Tab-separated table of C-alpha atoms and ligand atoms in Angstrom:
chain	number	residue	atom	x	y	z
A	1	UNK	CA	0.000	0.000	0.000
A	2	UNK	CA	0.973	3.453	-1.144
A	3	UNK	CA	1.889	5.974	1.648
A	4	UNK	CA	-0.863	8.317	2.209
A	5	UNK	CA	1.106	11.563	0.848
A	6	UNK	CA	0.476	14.876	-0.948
A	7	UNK	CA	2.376	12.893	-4.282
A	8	UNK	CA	2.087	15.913	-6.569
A	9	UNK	CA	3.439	18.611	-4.292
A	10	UNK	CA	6.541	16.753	-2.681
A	11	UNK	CA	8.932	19.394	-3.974
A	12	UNK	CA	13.048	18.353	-3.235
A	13	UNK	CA	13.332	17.840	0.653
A	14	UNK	CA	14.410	15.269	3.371
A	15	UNK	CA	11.317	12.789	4.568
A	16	UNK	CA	12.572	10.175	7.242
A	17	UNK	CA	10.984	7.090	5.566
A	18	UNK	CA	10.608	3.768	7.413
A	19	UNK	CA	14.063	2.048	6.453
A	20	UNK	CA	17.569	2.555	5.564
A	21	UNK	CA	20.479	0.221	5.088
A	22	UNK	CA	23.870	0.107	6.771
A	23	UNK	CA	27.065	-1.829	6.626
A	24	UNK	CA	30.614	-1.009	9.158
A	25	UNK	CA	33.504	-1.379	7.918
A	26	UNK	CA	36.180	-2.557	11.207
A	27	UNK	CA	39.234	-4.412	10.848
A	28	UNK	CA	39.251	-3.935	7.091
A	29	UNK	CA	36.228	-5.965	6.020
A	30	UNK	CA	32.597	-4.768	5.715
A	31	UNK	CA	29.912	-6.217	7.336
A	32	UNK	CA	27.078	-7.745	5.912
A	33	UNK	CA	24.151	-4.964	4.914
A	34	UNK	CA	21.447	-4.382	7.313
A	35	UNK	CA	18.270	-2.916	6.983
A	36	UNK	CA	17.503	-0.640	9.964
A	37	UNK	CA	14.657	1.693	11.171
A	38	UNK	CA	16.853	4.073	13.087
A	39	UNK	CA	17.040	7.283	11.177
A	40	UNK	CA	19.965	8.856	13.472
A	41	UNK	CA	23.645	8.378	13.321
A	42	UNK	CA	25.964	7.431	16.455
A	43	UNK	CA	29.389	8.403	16.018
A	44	UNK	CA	32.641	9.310	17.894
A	45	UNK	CA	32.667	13.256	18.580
A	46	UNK	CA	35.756	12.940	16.950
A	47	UNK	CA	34.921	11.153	13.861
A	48	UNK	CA	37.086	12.006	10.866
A	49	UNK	CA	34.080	13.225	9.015
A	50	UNK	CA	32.846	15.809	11.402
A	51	UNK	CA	36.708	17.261	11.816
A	52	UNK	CA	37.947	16.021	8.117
A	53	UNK	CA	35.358	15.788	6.384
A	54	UNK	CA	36.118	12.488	5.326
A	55	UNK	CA	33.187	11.476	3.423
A	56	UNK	CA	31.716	10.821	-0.261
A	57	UNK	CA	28.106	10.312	-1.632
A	58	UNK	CA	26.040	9.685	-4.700
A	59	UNK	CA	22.932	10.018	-5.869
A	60	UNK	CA	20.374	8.456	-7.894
A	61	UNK	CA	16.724	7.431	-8.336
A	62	UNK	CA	14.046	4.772	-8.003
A	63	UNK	CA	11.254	5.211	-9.437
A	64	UNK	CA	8.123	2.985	-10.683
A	65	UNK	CA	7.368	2.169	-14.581
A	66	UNK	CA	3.876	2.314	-16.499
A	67	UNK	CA	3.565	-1.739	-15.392
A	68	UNK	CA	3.884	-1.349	-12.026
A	69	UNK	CA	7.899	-2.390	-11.700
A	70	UNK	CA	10.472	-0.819	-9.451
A	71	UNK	CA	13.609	0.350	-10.905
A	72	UNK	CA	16.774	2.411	-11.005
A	73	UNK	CA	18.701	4.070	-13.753
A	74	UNK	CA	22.557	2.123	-14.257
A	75	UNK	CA	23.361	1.840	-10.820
A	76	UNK	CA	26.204	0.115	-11.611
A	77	UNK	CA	27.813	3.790	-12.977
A	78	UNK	CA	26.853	5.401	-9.173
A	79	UNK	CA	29.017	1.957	-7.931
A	80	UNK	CA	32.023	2.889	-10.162
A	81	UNK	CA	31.736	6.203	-9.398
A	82	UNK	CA	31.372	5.885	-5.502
A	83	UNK	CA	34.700	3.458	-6.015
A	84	UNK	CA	36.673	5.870	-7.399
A	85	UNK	CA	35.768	8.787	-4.778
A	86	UNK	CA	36.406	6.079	-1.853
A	87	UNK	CA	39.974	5.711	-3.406
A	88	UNK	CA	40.432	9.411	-3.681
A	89	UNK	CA	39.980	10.047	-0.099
A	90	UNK	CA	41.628	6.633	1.275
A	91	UNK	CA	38.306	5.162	1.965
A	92	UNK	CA	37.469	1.803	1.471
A	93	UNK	CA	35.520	0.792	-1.481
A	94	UNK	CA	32.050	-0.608	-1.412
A	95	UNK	CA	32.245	-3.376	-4.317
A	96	UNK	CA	29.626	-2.849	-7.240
A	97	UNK	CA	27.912	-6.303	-6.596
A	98	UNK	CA	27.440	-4.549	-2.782
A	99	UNK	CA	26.058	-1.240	-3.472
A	100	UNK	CA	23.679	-2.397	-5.947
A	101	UNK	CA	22.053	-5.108	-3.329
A	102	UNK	CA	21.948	-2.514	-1.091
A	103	UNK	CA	20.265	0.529	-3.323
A	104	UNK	CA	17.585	-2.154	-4.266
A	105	UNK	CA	16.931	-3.787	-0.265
A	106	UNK	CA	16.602	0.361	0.470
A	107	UNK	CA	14.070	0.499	-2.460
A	108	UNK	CA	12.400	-2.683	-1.813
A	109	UNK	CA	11.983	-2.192	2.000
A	110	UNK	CA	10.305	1.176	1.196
A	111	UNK	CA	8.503	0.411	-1.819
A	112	UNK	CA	5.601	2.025	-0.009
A	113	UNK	CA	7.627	5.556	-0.137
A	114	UNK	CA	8.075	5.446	-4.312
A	115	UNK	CA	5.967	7.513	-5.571
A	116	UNK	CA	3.127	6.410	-7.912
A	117	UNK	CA	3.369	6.093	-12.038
A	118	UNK	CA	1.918	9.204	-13.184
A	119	UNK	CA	2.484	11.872	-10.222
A	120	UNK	CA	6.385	12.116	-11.969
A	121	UNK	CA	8.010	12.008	-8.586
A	122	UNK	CA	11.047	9.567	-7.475
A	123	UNK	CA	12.557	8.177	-4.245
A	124	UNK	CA	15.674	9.906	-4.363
A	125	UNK	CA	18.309	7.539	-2.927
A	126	UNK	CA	21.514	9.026	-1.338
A	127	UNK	CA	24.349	6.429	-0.436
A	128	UNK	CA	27.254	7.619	1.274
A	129	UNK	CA	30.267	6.710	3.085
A	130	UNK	CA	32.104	8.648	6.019
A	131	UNK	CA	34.915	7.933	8.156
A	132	UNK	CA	33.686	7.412	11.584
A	133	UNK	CA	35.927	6.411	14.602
A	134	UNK	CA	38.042	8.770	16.418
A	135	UNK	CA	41.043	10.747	14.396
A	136	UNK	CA	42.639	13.855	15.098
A	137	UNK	CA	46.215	13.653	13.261
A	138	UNK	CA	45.678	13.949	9.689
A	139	UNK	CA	45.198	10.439	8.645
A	140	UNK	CA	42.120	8.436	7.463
A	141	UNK	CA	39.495	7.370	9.658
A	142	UNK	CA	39.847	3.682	11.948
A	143	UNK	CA	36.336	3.094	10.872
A	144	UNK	CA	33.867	3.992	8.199
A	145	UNK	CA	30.044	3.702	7.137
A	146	UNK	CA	28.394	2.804	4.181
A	147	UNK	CA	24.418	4.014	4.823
A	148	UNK	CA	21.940	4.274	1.997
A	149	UNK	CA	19.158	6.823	2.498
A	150	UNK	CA	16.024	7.397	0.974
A	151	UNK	CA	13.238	10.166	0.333
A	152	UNK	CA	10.255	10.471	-1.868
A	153	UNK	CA	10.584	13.405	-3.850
A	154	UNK	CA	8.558	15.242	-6.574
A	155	UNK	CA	9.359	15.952	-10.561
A	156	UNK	CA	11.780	18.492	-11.123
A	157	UNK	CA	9.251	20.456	-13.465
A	158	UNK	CA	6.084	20.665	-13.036
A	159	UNK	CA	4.825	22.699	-16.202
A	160	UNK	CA	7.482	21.864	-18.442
A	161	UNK	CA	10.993	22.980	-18.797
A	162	UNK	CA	11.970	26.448	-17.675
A	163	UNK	CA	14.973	28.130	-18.726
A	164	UNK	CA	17.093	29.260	-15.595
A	165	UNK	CA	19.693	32.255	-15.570
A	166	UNK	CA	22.832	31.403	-14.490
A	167	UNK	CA	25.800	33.743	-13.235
A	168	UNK	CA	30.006	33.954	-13.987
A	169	UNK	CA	31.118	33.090	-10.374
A	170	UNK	CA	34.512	34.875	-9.246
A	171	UNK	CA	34.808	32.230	-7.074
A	172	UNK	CA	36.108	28.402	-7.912
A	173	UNK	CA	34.447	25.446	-6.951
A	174	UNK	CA	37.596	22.686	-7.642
A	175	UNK	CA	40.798	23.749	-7.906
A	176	UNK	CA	42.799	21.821	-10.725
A	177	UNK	CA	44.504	18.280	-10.134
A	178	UNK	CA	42.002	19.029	-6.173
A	179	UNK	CA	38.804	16.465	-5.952
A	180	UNK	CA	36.410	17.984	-8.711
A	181	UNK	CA	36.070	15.546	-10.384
A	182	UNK	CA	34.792	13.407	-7.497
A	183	UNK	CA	31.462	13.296	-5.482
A	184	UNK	CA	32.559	14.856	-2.027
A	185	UNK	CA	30.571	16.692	0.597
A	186	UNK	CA	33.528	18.394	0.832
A	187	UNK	CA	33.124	20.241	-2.797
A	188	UNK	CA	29.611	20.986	-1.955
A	189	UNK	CA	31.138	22.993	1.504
A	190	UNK	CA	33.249	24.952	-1.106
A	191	UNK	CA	29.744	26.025	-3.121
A	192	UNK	CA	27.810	27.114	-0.502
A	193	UNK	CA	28.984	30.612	0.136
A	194	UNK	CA	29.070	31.476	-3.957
A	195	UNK	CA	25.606	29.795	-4.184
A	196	UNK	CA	24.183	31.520	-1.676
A	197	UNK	CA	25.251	34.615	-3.099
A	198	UNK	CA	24.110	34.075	-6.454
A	199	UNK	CA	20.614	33.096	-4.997
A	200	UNK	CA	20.620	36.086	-3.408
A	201	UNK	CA	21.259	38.453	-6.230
A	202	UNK	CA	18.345	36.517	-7.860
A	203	UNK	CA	20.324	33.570	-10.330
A	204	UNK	CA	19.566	30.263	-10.169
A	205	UNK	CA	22.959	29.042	-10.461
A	206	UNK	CA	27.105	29.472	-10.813
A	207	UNK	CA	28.816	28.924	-13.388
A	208	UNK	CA	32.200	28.328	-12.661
A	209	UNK	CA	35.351	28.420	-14.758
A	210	UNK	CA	38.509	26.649	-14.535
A	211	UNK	CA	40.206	27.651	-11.376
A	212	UNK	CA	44.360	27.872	-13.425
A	213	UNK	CA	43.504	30.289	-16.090
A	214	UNK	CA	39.001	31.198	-15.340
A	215	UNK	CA	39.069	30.869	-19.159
A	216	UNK	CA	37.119	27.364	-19.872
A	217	UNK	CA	34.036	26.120	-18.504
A	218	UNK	CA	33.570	23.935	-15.790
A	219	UNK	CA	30.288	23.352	-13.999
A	220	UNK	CA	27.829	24.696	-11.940
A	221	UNK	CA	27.819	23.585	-8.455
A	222	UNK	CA	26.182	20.543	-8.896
A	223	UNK	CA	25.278	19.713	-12.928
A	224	UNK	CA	27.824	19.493	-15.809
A	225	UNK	CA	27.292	21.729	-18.837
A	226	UNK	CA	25.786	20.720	-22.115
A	227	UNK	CA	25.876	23.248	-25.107
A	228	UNK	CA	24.871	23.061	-28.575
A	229	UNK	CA	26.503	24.549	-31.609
A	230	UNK	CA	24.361	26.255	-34.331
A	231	UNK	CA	25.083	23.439	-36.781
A	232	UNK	CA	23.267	20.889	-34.184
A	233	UNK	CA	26.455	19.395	-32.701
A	234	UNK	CA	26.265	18.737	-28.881
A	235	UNK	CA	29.397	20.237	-26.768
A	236	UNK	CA	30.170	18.921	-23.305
A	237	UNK	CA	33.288	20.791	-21.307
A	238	UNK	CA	35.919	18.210	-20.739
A	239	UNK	CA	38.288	18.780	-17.498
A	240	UNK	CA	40.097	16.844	-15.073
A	241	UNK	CA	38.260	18.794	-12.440
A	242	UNK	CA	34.545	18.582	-13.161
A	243	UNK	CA	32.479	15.589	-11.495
A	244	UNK	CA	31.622	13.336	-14.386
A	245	UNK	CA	27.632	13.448	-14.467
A	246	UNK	CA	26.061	9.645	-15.637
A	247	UNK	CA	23.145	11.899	-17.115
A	248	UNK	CA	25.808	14.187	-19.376
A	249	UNK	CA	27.684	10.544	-20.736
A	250	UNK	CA	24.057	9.225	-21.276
A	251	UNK	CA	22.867	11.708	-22.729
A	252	UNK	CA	26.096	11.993	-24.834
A	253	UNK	CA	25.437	8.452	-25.663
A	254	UNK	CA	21.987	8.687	-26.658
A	255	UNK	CA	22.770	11.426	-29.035
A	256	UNK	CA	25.212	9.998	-30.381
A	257	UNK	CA	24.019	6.335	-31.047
A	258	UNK	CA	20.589	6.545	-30.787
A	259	UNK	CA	19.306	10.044	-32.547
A	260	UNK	CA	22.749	10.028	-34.583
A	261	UNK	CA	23.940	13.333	-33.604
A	262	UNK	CA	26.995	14.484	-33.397
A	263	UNK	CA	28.722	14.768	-29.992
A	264	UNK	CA	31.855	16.546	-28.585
A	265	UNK	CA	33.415	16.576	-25.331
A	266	UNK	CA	36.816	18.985	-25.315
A	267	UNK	CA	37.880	21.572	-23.204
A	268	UNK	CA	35.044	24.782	-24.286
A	269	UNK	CA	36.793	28.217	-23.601
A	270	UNK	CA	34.925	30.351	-21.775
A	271	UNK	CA	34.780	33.239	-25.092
A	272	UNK	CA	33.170	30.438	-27.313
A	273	UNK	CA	29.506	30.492	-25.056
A	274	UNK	CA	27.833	33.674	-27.102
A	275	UNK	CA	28.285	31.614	-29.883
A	276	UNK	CA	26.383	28.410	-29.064
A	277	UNK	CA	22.574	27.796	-30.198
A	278	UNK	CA	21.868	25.970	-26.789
A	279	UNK	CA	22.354	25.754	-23.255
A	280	UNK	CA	21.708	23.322	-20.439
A	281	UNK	CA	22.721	21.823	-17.313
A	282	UNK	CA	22.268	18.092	-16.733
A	283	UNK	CA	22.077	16.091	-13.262
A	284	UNK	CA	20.197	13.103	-11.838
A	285	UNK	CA	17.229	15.799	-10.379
A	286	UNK	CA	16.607	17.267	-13.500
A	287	UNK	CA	17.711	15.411	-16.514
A	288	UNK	CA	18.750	18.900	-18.495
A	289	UNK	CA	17.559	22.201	-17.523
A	290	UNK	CA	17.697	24.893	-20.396
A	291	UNK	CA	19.707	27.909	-19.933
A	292	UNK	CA	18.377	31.118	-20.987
A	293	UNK	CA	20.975	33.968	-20.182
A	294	UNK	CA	24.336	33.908	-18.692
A	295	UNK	CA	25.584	37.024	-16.861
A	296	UNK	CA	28.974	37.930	-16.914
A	297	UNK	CA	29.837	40.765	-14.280
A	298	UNK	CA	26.863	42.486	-15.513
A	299	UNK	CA	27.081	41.591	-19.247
A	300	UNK	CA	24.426	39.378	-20.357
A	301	UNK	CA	24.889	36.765	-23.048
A	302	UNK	CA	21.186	35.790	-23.925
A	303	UNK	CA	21.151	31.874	-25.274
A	304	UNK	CA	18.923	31.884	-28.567
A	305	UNK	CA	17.045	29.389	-27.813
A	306	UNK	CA	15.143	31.971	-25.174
A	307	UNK	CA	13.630	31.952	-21.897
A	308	UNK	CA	10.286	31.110	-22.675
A	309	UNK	CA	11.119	27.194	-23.252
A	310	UNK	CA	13.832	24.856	-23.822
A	311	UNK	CA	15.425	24.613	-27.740
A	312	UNK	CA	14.676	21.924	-29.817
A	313	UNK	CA	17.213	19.946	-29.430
A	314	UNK	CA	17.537	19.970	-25.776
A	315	UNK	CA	13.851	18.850	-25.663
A	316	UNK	CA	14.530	15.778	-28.086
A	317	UNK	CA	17.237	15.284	-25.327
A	318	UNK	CA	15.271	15.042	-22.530
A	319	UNK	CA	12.425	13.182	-24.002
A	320	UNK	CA	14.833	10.941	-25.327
A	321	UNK	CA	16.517	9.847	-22.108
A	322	UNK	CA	13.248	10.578	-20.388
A	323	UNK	CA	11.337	8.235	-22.375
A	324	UNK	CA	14.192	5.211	-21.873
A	325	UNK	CA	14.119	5.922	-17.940
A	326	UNK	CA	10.275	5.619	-18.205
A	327	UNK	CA	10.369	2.452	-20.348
A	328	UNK	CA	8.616	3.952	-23.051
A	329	UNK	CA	11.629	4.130	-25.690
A	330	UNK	CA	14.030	0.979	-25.622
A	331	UNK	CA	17.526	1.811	-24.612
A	332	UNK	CA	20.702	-0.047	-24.611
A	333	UNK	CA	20.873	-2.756	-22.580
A	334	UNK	CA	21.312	-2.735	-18.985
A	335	UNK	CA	20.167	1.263	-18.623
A	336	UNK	CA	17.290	0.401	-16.499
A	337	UNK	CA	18.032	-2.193	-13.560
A	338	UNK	CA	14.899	-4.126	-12.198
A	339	UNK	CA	14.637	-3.907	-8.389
A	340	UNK	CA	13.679	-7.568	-7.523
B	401	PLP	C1	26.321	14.637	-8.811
B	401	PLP	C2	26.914	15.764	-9.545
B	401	PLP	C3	26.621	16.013	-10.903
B	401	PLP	C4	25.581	15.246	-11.677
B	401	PLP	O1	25.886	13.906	-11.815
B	401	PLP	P1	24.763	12.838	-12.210
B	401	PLP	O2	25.452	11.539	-12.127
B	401	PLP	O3	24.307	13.143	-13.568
B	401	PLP	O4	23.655	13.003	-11.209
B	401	PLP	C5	27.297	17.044	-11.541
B	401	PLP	N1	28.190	17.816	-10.886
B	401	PLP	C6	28.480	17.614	-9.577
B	401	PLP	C7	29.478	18.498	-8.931
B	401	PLP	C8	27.862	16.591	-8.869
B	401	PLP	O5	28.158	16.402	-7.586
């Protein structure tokens, strides 16, 4: 049985839900997953995420198809990816085969919490791992957590794309050859401030450049960059220091393979912007949001494509990868993982 919630006007916040699941790692093995109802964390006051920030998350999706089936959207990529941010910040891995069982016992334990077919809302499913044990000279954590969290939450549009303004941040959100391009709260603790402050002078989001030379593009603070060129070619910024989104490469793929397009993903100097037809950002909340003007210290470069609705080719896009997420467009093989 369904939860008894408003489905259509979750909007994009924590909801303790009945379950989450948890593993320890001690003595350099990980337990075996457990599914737990306690929605609280006990740790060491000391614990090498609250003074090092010692931890790394992803992000990702479960949602339920047209037929009534409960799945996510290539899991295995948020495994990879949660592997190599582990590594980066000497924390143990969680092995694909792992984090998979334990994204689908979170979803299966709270099927109630997934939101019907229809209202376009998700359980939004957070797995993380954080070094937890005591540790006050700079070394890893004794002891970490793997915990997988989950929230219903509601579609990202409600009415249909919106173009978003963005601004040219002075600040940088990854220095070069830092952690960029891996998913750590840490990053997120270097956005705040800038994102705050762009909210507050009324954008949506920061652009950032690359912290060397603030000549190419990088990312916003949470959603890599996709542009395309007037002649219909899509343009992703490539850079050892932006997170590598699994919505930009499928998208990238899908263009490329399945609506034979052609695709680029190279370094995209900052100057070369005005020039492009189209502008989004893509993530795991939204799929692509359309970008209708960038300022630039005052200067605005208006996107053709407008600010009344997304360009044409961002909309095949997102109906595209929409439509295989859904089940209603076949996509390759393995996209769409069947919670069981
Ligand atoms: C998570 C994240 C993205 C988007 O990645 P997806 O896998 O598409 O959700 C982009 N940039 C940053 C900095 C991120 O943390």
């Amino acid at each position: 049985m369904a939860k008894n919630l408003d489905w259509d006007n979750l909007g994009f916040a924590y909801r303790e839900i009945d379950y989450r699941v948890v593993a320890r790692y001690t003595e350099g093995a990980w337990s075996d997953l457990q599914i737990i109802t306690d929605p609280s964390v006990h740790m060491s006051e000391c614990a090498a995420v609250l003074q090092y920030s010692q931890t790394v998350f992803e992000g990702l999706k479960a949602y339920r198809t047209e037929d009534g089936r409960l799945v996510t959207f290539r899991p295995d990529m948020n495994a990879q990816r949660l592997m190599d941010s582990a590594d980066r910040l000497v924390m143990p891995k969680v092995p694909e085969e792992m984090f998979v069982k334990a994204v689908d016992m979170l979803v299966k334990a709270n099927a109630d919490w997934v939101p019907p077919y229809g209202t376009g809302g998700t359980l939004y499913i957070r797995p993380f791992i954080f070094g937890n044990g005591p540790t006050i000279s700079i070394h890893p954590a004794p002891e970490f957590e793997f915990r997988v969290i989950g929230m219903p939450v509601g579609p990202y549009f409600k009415n249909g794309m919106k173009p978003i303004v963005i601004k040219v941040s002075d600040r940088d959100r990854a220095a070069a050859h830092g952690t960029g391009d891996i998913k750590a709260g840490l990053n997120y603790a270097m956005s705040l401030y800038p994102g705050e402050q762009a909210v507050a002078e009324g954008f949506a989001e920061n652009m950032y450049l690359d912290s060397a030379t603030r000549t190419y593009v990088e990312e916003t603070g949470g959603a890599n960059f996709l542009f395309v060129t007037k002649d219909g070619t899509i343009v992703t910024p490539k850079s050892d220091s932006i997170l590598p989104s699994i919505t930009r490469r499928s998208l990238m793929y899908v263009a490329e393979n399945i609506l034979g397009m052609k695709v680029e993903h190279r370094p995209v100097p900052f100057e070369e912007v005005s020039e492009f037809a189209e502008a989004g950002v893509c993530g795991t909340a939204a799929v692509i949001c359309p970008i209708g003007k960038i300022n630039d210290h005052g200067k605005e470069i208006c996107i053709p494509s407008g600010m009344d609705a997304a360009g044409p080719v961002i909309q095949k896009l997102y109906d595209t990868l929409t439509g295989i997420q859904m089940g209603t467009i076949e996509g390759p093989e393995g996209w769409v993982h069947e919670v069981k």
